[in-house]
CSV table of C-alpha atoms in Angstrom, one decimal:
chain,number,residue,atom,x,y,z
O,1,MET,CA,0.1,-0.3,-0.1
O,2,LYS,CA,0.8,3.7,0.1
O,3,ILE,CA,0.1,5.8,2.7
O,4,LYS,CA,-1.1,9.3,1.0
O,5,SER,CA,-2.4,11.4,4.2
O,6,ILE,CA,-3.2,10.6,7.9
O,7,LYS,CA,-5.3,12.7,10.6
O,8,TYR,CA,-5.5,11.6,13.9
O,9,GLU,CA,-6.3,12.2,17.4
O,10,ASN,CA,-6.2,10.3,21.0
O,11,THR,CA,-9.0,11.6,22.8
O,12,GLU,CA,-8.2,9.8,26.1
O,13,GLN,CA,-4.4,10.7,26.2
O,14,GLU,CA,-5.8,14.3,24.5
O,15,TRP,CA,-3.5,14.7,22.2
O,16,GLY,CA,-3.3,14.5,18.0
O,17,PHE,CA,-2.3,15.8,14.7
O,18,ASP,CA,-3.8,17.5,11.4
O,19,LYS,CA,-3.5,16.0,8.0
O,20,ILE,CA,-0.1,15.0,7.3
O,21,ASP,CA,0.6,14.3,3.7
O,22,PHE,CA,3.2,11.7,3.3
O,23,PHE,CA,6.2,10.9,0.2
O,24,ASP,CA,7.3,7.6,-0.6
O,25,LEU,CA,10.5,8.6,1.4
O,26,THR,CA,9.4,10.6,4.1
O,27,LEU,CA,11.9,12.1,6.9
O,28,LEU,CA,10.2,13.3,9.8
O,29,VAL,CA,12.7,15.9,11.3
O,30,GLY,CA,12.5,18.2,14.6
O,31,VAL,CA,13.6,18.8,18.2
O,32,SER,CA,13.4,15.5,21.0
O,33,GLY,CA,9.7,15.5,22.3
O,34,VAL,CA,7.9,17.4,19.6
O,35,GLY,CA,6.0,13.7,18.1
O,36,LYS,CA,8.1,12.1,15.3
O,37,THR,CA,7.7,8.7,17.1
O,38,GLN,CA,4.3,9.5,18.5
O,39,ILE,CA,3.2,9.7,14.6
O,40,LEU,CA,4.6,6.6,13.6
O,41,ARG,CA,3.0,4.8,16.5
O,42,SER,CA,-0.2,6.4,15.4
O,43,ILE,CA,0.0,5.0,12.1
O,44,TYR,CA,1.1,1.3,13.4
O,45,SER,CA,-2.3,1.8,15.8
O,46,LEU,CA,-4.5,1.5,12.4
O,47,LYS,CA,-2.9,-1.7,11.6
O,48,ARG,CA,-4.1,-3.0,14.9
O,49,ILE,CA,-7.6,-1.5,14.6
O,50,ALA,CA,-7.8,-3.0,10.8
O,51,ASN,CA,-6.8,-6.6,12.5
O,52,GLY,CA,-9.4,-6.6,15.3
O,53,SER,CA,-7.6,-4.0,17.9
O,54,SER,CA,-10.1,-1.8,20.2
O,55,GLU,CA,-8.2,1.6,20.4
O,56,ASN,CA,-10.0,3.6,23.2
O,57,GLY,CA,-10.5,7.2,22.6
O,58,VAL,CA,-8.7,7.0,19.1
O,59,LYS,CA,-10.2,8.7,16.3
O,60,TRP,CA,-8.8,8.5,12.7
O,61,GLU,CA,-8.8,9.1,9.0
O,62,ILE,CA,-6.4,7.6,6.7
O,63,GLU,CA,-6.0,8.0,2.4
O,64,PHE,CA,-4.3,5.4,1.3
O,65,GLN,CA,-3.5,3.2,-2.1
O,66,THR,CA,-3.6,-0.3,-2.6
O,67,LEU,CA,-1.0,-2.7,-4.8
O,68,LYS,CA,-3.6,-2.4,-7.6
O,69,GLY,CA,-3.8,1.1,-7.7
O,70,ASN,CA,-7.4,1.5,-6.1
O,71,THR,CA,-7.6,4.3,-3.6
O,72,PHE,CA,-9.5,4.4,-0.5
O,73,THR,CA,-10.5,6.3,2.4
O,74,TRP,CA,-11.0,5.2,6.1
O,75,LYS,CA,-12.1,6.8,9.1
O,76,GLY,CA,-13.6,6.0,12.1
O,77,GLU,CA,-13.5,6.6,15.6
O,78,PHE,CA,-13.6,4.8,19.0
O,79,GLU,CA,-15.2,5.9,22.3
O,80,ASN,CA,-13.2,6.9,25.2
O,81,ILE,CA,-13.6,4.6,28.3
O,82,LYS,CA,-12.5,7.0,31.5
O,83,ALA,CA,-10.0,4.7,33.3
O,84,THR,CA,-10.1,5.1,37.0
O,85,ASN,CA,-6.8,5.5,37.2
O,86,GLU,CA,-5.2,7.5,35.1
O,87,LEU,CA,-2.0,5.8,35.3
O,88,ILE,CA,-3.9,2.2,34.5
O,89,PRO,CA,-4.4,2.3,31.3
O,90,HIS,CA,-8.2,0.5,30.7
O,91,PHE,CA,-7.4,-2.5,29.1
O,92,VAL,CA,-5.1,-3.8,31.8
O,93,GLU,CA,-8.2,-2.8,34.1
O,94,ASP,CA,-10.6,-5.3,32.4
O,95,GLU,CA,-10.1,-6.9,29.4
O,96,SER,CA,-13.7,-8.3,29.2
O,97,GLU,CA,-15.9,-7.8,26.1
O,98,LYS,CA,-18.5,-5.5,27.5
O,99,ASN,CA,-15.8,-3.3,28.6
O,100,LYS,CA,-14.0,-2.9,25.6
O,101,PRO,CA,-14.2,0.7,23.6
O,102,LYS,CA,-17.1,0.0,21.1
O,103,ILE,CA,-17.1,2.3,17.6
O,104,ILE,CA,-18.7,5.5,17.2
O,105,PHE,CA,-18.7,5.6,13.7
O,106,GLU,CA,-16.5,4.1,10.7
O,107,ASP,CA,-16.8,4.9,7.5
O,108,LEU,CA,-14.8,3.5,4.2
O,109,ASN,CA,-15.2,5.3,1.2
O,110,GLY,CA,-13.6,4.2,-2.5
O,111,SER,CA,-13.6,5.7,-6.0
O,112,ASN,CA,-17.2,4.3,-6.5
O,113,GLY,CA,-18.8,5.9,-3.5
O,114,THR,CA,-19.2,4.6,0.1
O,115,ILE,CA,-18.6,1.0,0.9
O,116,ILE,CA,-19.0,0.6,4.5
O,117,ASN,CA,-21.3,3.4,6.7
O,118,ARG,CA,-21.4,2.1,10.2
O,119,SER,CA,-22.6,4.1,13.7
O,120,ALA,CA,-23.5,2.9,17.1
O,121,GLU,CA,-27.1,2.7,15.4
O,122,SER,CA,-26.9,1.0,11.6
O,123,PHE,CA,-23.8,-0.9,10.0
O,124,LEU,CA,-24.0,-0.5,6.3
O,125,PHE,CA,-22.1,-2.5,3.5
O,126,ASP,CA,-22.7,-1.7,-0.3
O,127,ASN,CA,-26.1,-0.1,1.1
O,128,LYS,CA,-27.1,-3.4,2.8
O,129,GLU,CA,-27.9,-3.5,6.5
O,130,MET,CA,-25.8,-5.6,8.4
O,131,PRO,CA,-26.7,-7.7,11.7
O,132,LYS,CA,-25.7,-6.6,14.8
O,133,LEU,CA,-21.6,-7.5,15.0
O,134,ASN,CA,-19.1,-6.8,17.5
O,135,SER,CA,-19.1,-3.3,18.1
O,136,SER,CA,-15.7,-3.2,19.2
O,137,GLU,CA,-13.8,-4.5,16.1
O,138,SER,CA,-13.4,-2.6,13.1
O,139,ALA,CA,-15.5,-3.7,9.8
O,140,LEU,CA,-12.4,-4.3,7.9
O,141,ASN,CA,-11.4,-6.8,10.1
O,142,ILE,CA,-15.2,-8.3,10.7
O,143,LEU,CA,-15.6,-7.8,6.9
O,144,LYS,CA,-12.0,-9.6,5.6
O,145,GLU,CA,-13.2,-12.2,4.0
O,146,GLU,CA,-15.1,-10.2,1.7
O,147,ASN,CA,-14.0,-9.9,-2.0
O,148,GLU,CA,-14.6,-5.8,-1.7
O,149,ILE,CA,-12.1,-5.7,1.6
O,150,LYS,CA,-9.6,-8.3,1.4
O,151,GLU,CA,-8.0,-6.2,-0.9
O,152,ILE,CA,-7.6,-3.5,2.3
O,153,PHE,CA,-7.4,-5.8,5.2
O,154,GLU,CA,-4.1,-7.2,3.0
O,155,SER,CA,-2.7,-4.1,2.4
O,156,PHE,CA,-2.6,-2.8,6.5
O,157,LYS,CA,-0.5,-5.8,7.2
O,158,LEU,CA,2.2,-4.6,5.3
O,159,ILE,CA,2.9,-1.7,7.7
O,160,ILE,CA,5.9,-2.6,9.7
O,161,LEU,CA,7.3,-0.5,12.7
O,162,ARG,CA,11.0,-0.9,13.0
O,163,ASP,CA,12.1,0.5,16.4
O,164,HIS,CA,15.5,1.1,16.4
O,165,THR,CA,15.7,1.8,20.2
O,166,GLN,CA,15.0,-1.3,21.0
O,167,LYS,CA,18.2,-3.9,20.7
O,168,GLU,CA,18.0,-6.6,18.0
O,169,GLY,CA,20.7,-8.7,19.0
O,170,GLY,CA,21.4,-11.2,21.5
O,171,ARG,CA,18.7,-13.4,20.6
O,172,PHE,CA,18.2,-16.9,19.1
O,173,SER,CA,15.5,-18.5,17.0
O,174,GLY,CA,13.9,-21.8,18.3
O,175,LEU,CA,11.7,-22.5,15.4
O,176,SER,CA,12.9,-25.4,13.3
O,177,VAL,CA,14.0,-23.8,9.9
O,178,GLU,CA,13.6,-27.1,8.4
O,179,LYS,CA,10.0,-27.3,9.3
O,180,LEU,CA,9.4,-23.9,7.5
O,181,LYS,CA,11.2,-25.1,4.7
O,182,ARG,CA,8.1,-27.1,4.1
O,183,LYS,CA,5.7,-24.3,4.1
O,184,TYR,CA,7.8,-21.9,2.4
O,185,ASP,CA,9.9,-23.7,-0.4
O,186,SER,CA,10.3,-21.0,-2.4
O,187,PHE,CA,11.9,-17.5,-2.8
O,188,GLU,CA,8.3,-15.8,-3.5
O,189,LYS,CA,7.0,-17.5,-0.6
O,190,ILE,CA,9.3,-16.7,1.8
O,191,LYS,CA,8.8,-13.1,0.6
O,192,GLU,CA,5.3,-13.1,0.8
O,193,SER,CA,4.9,-14.8,4.4
O,194,ASP,CA,4.2,-12.9,7.7
O,195,LEU,CA,8.1,-14.1,8.9
O,196,ASP,CA,10.1,-11.8,10.8
O,197,THR,CA,13.3,-10.5,9.2
O,198,PHE,CA,15.3,-13.4,10.9
O,199,HIS,CA,13.6,-16.2,9.6
O,200,LYS,CA,13.1,-15.3,6.3
O,201,LEU,CA,17.1,-14.5,6.1
O,202,ALA,CA,17.3,-18.1,7.7
O,203,LEU,CA,15.0,-19.6,4.8
O,204,THR,CA,16.7,-17.6,1.5
O,205,TYR,CA,20.1,-18.9,3.1
O,206,GLU,CA,18.4,-22.4,2.1
O,207,VAL,CA,16.1,-21.9,-0.3
O,208,SER,CA,17.6,-18.8,-2.5
O,209,LYS,CA,21.7,-18.7,-2.9
O,210,GLN,CA,21.5,-16.5,-5.3
O,211,THR,CA,19.4,-14.0,-3.4
O,212,PHE,CA,21.6,-14.8,-0.4
O,213,SER,CA,24.8,-14.2,-1.9
O,214,GLU,CA,23.7,-10.8,-3.1
O,215,ILE,CA,22.8,-10.0,0.3
O,216,LEU,CA,26.5,-10.8,1.6
O,217,ASN,CA,28.0,-9.2,-1.0
O,218,ARG,CA,26.2,-6.3,-0.3
O,219,PHE,CA,27.2,-6.5,3.2
O,220,ILE,CA,30.7,-7.1,2.8
O,221,GLU,CA,30.4,-3.5,0.9
O,222,VAL,CA,30.0,-2.0,4.4
O,223,PHE,CA,32.1,-4.8,6.5
O,224,PRO,CA,34.9,-5.5,4.3
O,225,GLN,CA,36.4,-7.6,7.0
O,226,VAL,CA,33.7,-10.3,6.5
O,227,GLU,CA,34.2,-13.0,3.9
O,228,ASP,CA,30.9,-14.7,4.5
O,229,ILE,CA,27.9,-15.8,6.6
O,230,LYS,CA,26.2,-18.6,7.4
O,231,ILE,CA,22.9,-19.3,9.0
O,232,GLU,CA,22.6,-22.7,11.2
O,233,PRO,CA,21.3,-24.7,13.7
O,234,VAL,CA,23.5,-24.9,16.5
O,235,ARG,CA,23.7,-28.0,19.2
O,236,ASP,CA,27.3,-27.1,20.3
O,237,ASN,CA,27.8,-27.4,24.0
O,238,GLU,CA,28.6,-23.5,23.6
O,239,PHE,CA,24.9,-23.1,24.0
O,240,SER,CA,23.7,-26.3,26.3
O,241,ASN,CA,21.6,-24.0,27.8
O,242,PHE,CA,19.0,-23.9,24.9
O,243,VAL,CA,17.1,-27.0,25.4
O,244,PHE,CA,16.0,-26.8,21.8
O,245,GLU,CA,18.0,-26.1,18.5
O,246,ALA,CA,18.9,-23.0,18.2
O,247,THR,CA,18.9,-21.3,14.8
O,248,VAL,CA,22.3,-18.5,14.7
O,249,ILE,CA,23.6,-16.2,12.2
O,250,GLN,CA,27.2,-16.2,12.2
O,251,ILE,CA,30.2,-14.1,9.7
O,252,LYS,CA,33.8,-15.5,9.4
O,253,GLU,CA,36.3,-12.5,9.1
O,254,VAL,CA,39.2,-12.4,7.3
O,255,GLY,CA,42.0,-13.8,9.5
O,256,VAL,CA,39.6,-15.1,12.1
O,257,ASN,CA,39.6,-18.8,12.3
O,258,LYS,CA,36.5,-19.2,14.7
O,259,TRP,CA,32.8,-18.2,13.0
O,260,ILE,CA,31.2,-15.1,15.1
O,261,PRO,CA,27.6,-15.7,16.1
O,262,HIS,CA,25.4,-12.5,16.0
O,263,ASN,CA,24.7,-12.2,19.8
O,264,ARG,CA,28.6,-11.4,19.5
O,265,MET,CA,28.3,-9.1,16.7
O,266,SER,CA,28.0,-5.4,17.3
O,267,SER,CA,24.1,-4.1,17.2
O,268,GLY,CA,25.1,-1.6,14.4
O,269,MET,CA,26.7,-5.1,12.3
O,270,LEU,CA,23.6,-6.9,13.1
O,271,ARG,CA,21.0,-4.0,12.2
O,272,THR,CA,23.0,-3.5,8.9
O,273,LEU,CA,22.5,-6.9,7.8
O,274,LEU,CA,19.2,-7.1,8.8
O,275,HIS,CA,18.6,-4.0,7.2
O,276,ILE,CA,20.1,-5.3,3.4
O,277,ALA,CA,18.2,-8.4,3.6
O,278,GLU,CA,15.1,-6.3,4.1
O,279,MET,CA,15.7,-4.7,1.1
O,280,TYR,CA,15.5,-7.7,-0.7
O,281,LEU,CA,12.8,-9.5,1.5
O,282,TRP,CA,9.9,-6.9,2.0
O,283,ASN,CA,6.8,-7.4,-0.1
O,284,ASP,CA,6.0,-5.1,-2.7
O,285,GLY,CA,3.5,-2.3,-1.4
O,286,THR,CA,5.3,-2.6,2.2
O,287,VAL,CA,5.2,0.8,4.6
O,288,ILE,CA,8.3,0.8,6.6
O,289,LEU,CA,8.0,2.7,9.9
O,290,ILE,CA,11.8,3.4,11.1
O,291,ASP,CA,11.9,5.1,14.7
O,292,GLU,CA,15.7,7.0,15.1
O,293,PHE,CA,17.0,5.7,11.7
O,294,GLU,CA,20.7,6.3,13.3
O,295,ASN,CA,20.7,4.3,16.4
O,296,SER,CA,23.9,2.3,17.3
O,297,LEU,CA,24.7,2.7,13.6
O,298,GLY,CA,28.2,3.8,12.5
O,299,LEU,CA,29.0,6.3,9.3
O,300,ASN,CA,29.8,3.3,7.4
O,301,CYS,CA,26.6,1.6,8.5
O,302,ILE,CA,24.5,5.0,8.1
O,303,ASP,CA,25.7,5.5,4.1
O,304,VAL,CA,24.5,2.2,2.9
O,305,LEU,CA,21.4,2.5,4.8
O,306,THR,CA,20.8,5.7,3.1
O,307,GLU,CA,21.4,5.3,-0.2
O,308,ASP,CA,19.2,1.7,0.0
O,309,LEU,CA,16.1,4.3,1.3
O,310,LEU,CA,17.4,7.0,-1.7
O,311,TYR,CA,17.7,4.3,-4.7
O,312,ASP,CA,15.3,1.4,-3.8
O,313,GLU,CA,13.5,0.8,-6.8
O,314,SER,CA,11.0,-1.7,-5.9
O,315,ASN,CA,7.1,-0.4,-4.7
O,316,ILE,CA,8.2,0.3,-1.1
O,317,GLN,CA,7.1,3.4,1.5
O,318,PHE,CA,9.1,4.4,3.8
O,319,ILE,CA,8.7,7.1,6.6
O,320,ALA,CA,11.2,7.5,9.3
O,321,THR,CA,12.5,9.7,12.2
O,322,SER,CA,15.9,11.1,12.5
O,323,HIS,CA,18.4,13.5,14.5
O,324,HIS,CA,21.4,12.7,12.7
O,325,PRO,CA,22.9,15.5,10.7
O,326,TYR,CA,24.3,13.5,8.1
O,327,ILE,CA,21.2,11.4,7.4
O,328,ILE,CA,19.2,14.7,6.7
O,329,ASN,CA,21.8,16.2,4.7
O,330,LYS,CA,21.5,12.6,2.4
O,331,ILE,CA,17.9,12.8,2.1
O,332,PRO,CA,16.4,15.2,-0.3
O,333,PHE,CA,15.1,18.3,1.6
O,334,ASP,CA,11.6,17.9,-0.3
O,335,ASN,CA,11.3,14.5,1.6
O,336,TRP,CA,11.3,16.4,4.8
O,337,LYS,CA,8.7,17.1,7.4
O,338,ILE,CA,9.2,19.7,9.9
O,339,VAL,CA,7.7,18.4,12.9
O,340,THR,CA,5.9,21.4,15.6
O,341,ARG,CA,4.0,21.0,19.0
O,342,LYS,CA,1.9,23.7,20.3
O,343,GLY,CA,0.4,21.7,23.6
O,344,SER,CA,-1.2,18.7,22.6
O,345,ILE,CA,-1.0,19.3,18.5
O,346,ILE,CA,1.4,18.1,16.5
O,347,LYS,CA,1.8,19.6,13.2
O,348,THR,CA,4.0,19.0,10.5
O,349,PHE,CA,5.2,21.2,7.6
O,350,ASP,CA,7.0,20.9,4.7
O,351,ALA,CA,10.9,21.8,4.7
O,352,LYS,CA,10.4,23.0,0.6
O,353,ASP,CA,8.0,25.7,1.9
O,354,PHE,CA,10.8,27.8,3.4
O,355,ASP,CA,13.8,29.0,2.7
O,356,LEU,CA,16.9,27.1,3.6
O,357,GLY,CA,19.4,27.3,0.8
O,358,ASN,CA,20.8,25.9,-2.1
O,359,SER,CA,23.1,23.1,-0.8
O,360,HIS,CA,22.5,20.1,1.2
O,361,HIS,CA,24.9,21.7,3.9
O,362,ASP,CA,23.3,25.5,3.8
O,363,ARG,CA,19.9,23.8,4.1
O,364,PHE,CA,20.7,21.7,6.9
O,365,LEU,CA,22.4,24.0,8.9
O,366,SER,CA,19.6,26.5,7.4
O,367,LEU,CA,17.3,24.1,9.2
O,368,ILE,CA,18.4,23.3,12.9
O,369,ASN,CA,19.0,27.4,13.5
O,370,HIS,CA,15.5,28.2,12.1
O,371,PRO,CA,13.3,29.8,14.7
O,372,PHE,CA,10.6,27.7,13.6
O,373,TYR,CA,12.6,24.3,13.9
O,374,LYS,CA,14.8,25.4,17.1
O,375,GLN,CA,11.5,26.5,18.9
O,376,GLY,CA,9.8,23.1,18.5
O,377,ILE,CA,7.5,22.9,21.2
O,378,SER,CA,5.4,25.8,22.3
């Protein structure tokens, strides 16, 4: 899918943002605490709503295009159930169905008119009255098997949040790659699966040597000290604390005899490998939300990963946040969205609407010194 625009409000937490228009590559820039991460999490919350989650006090409107080129507008609102204790979320207090927030209204419109029109009193699908259905679930989830809705429901599954503020290394997979191979026995099946990048990469190592070789060569461009990578189950005594077979990524460095497992790789090295892999393994139409793109990366990693974002030719949309001057400088200012916040209202502005100079260097310096940017939160 491609997200064209989103408007979002959380009445429980009393914050929101006006309509934001997105590009194929959008870089959200602004001072810390201004709301960049909140924008990404809001987008991801719409995926949860599409999948049946009940999000207290959320009101939204999103315009998007599916892989088939069809454009839709989906909007709605959940009631705001006041928590008895503001520090305890409502879903912790009571998980029962009767206490889940209910949908106040929900509309889905396409080029041929209204598809879904839903309120507390009625539920119309293609102008036909529907029986009483779960009022705490989105119509997209309820009707996901219908031909008109399936294309839309599948689109929201393509939204992925990559939070690089969280540690990515140090974990091993207990899933058997041999068993997964029976289900995902071709590269196309691997790409189309809902598996995470770790398992997709492990399967690609087994199923598509050519693709894995391309990933390896790209990785070696960034880390020339690496000469090979393997992904295999490990049953060595070194991993005897595991009661199951552990799938481990291992690298071989020039002049080093012992293979290095991924829990001993630097976080930047592992992140770079997974990111390069993702450029090959993501489905067309994927929307990638990347928070703090530069986190734990060295300049050599940042350089190649930024190039991947800029010159990716697949049908993928990137929405990222960054504070790093090198990243901001590398990405054309036409793709910048300056994020500001006044009280609880987040606003974004196109950088191209400001006079930020002619060169990349001039534009970055002008950006960080611009009163509008420096003001940030007011």
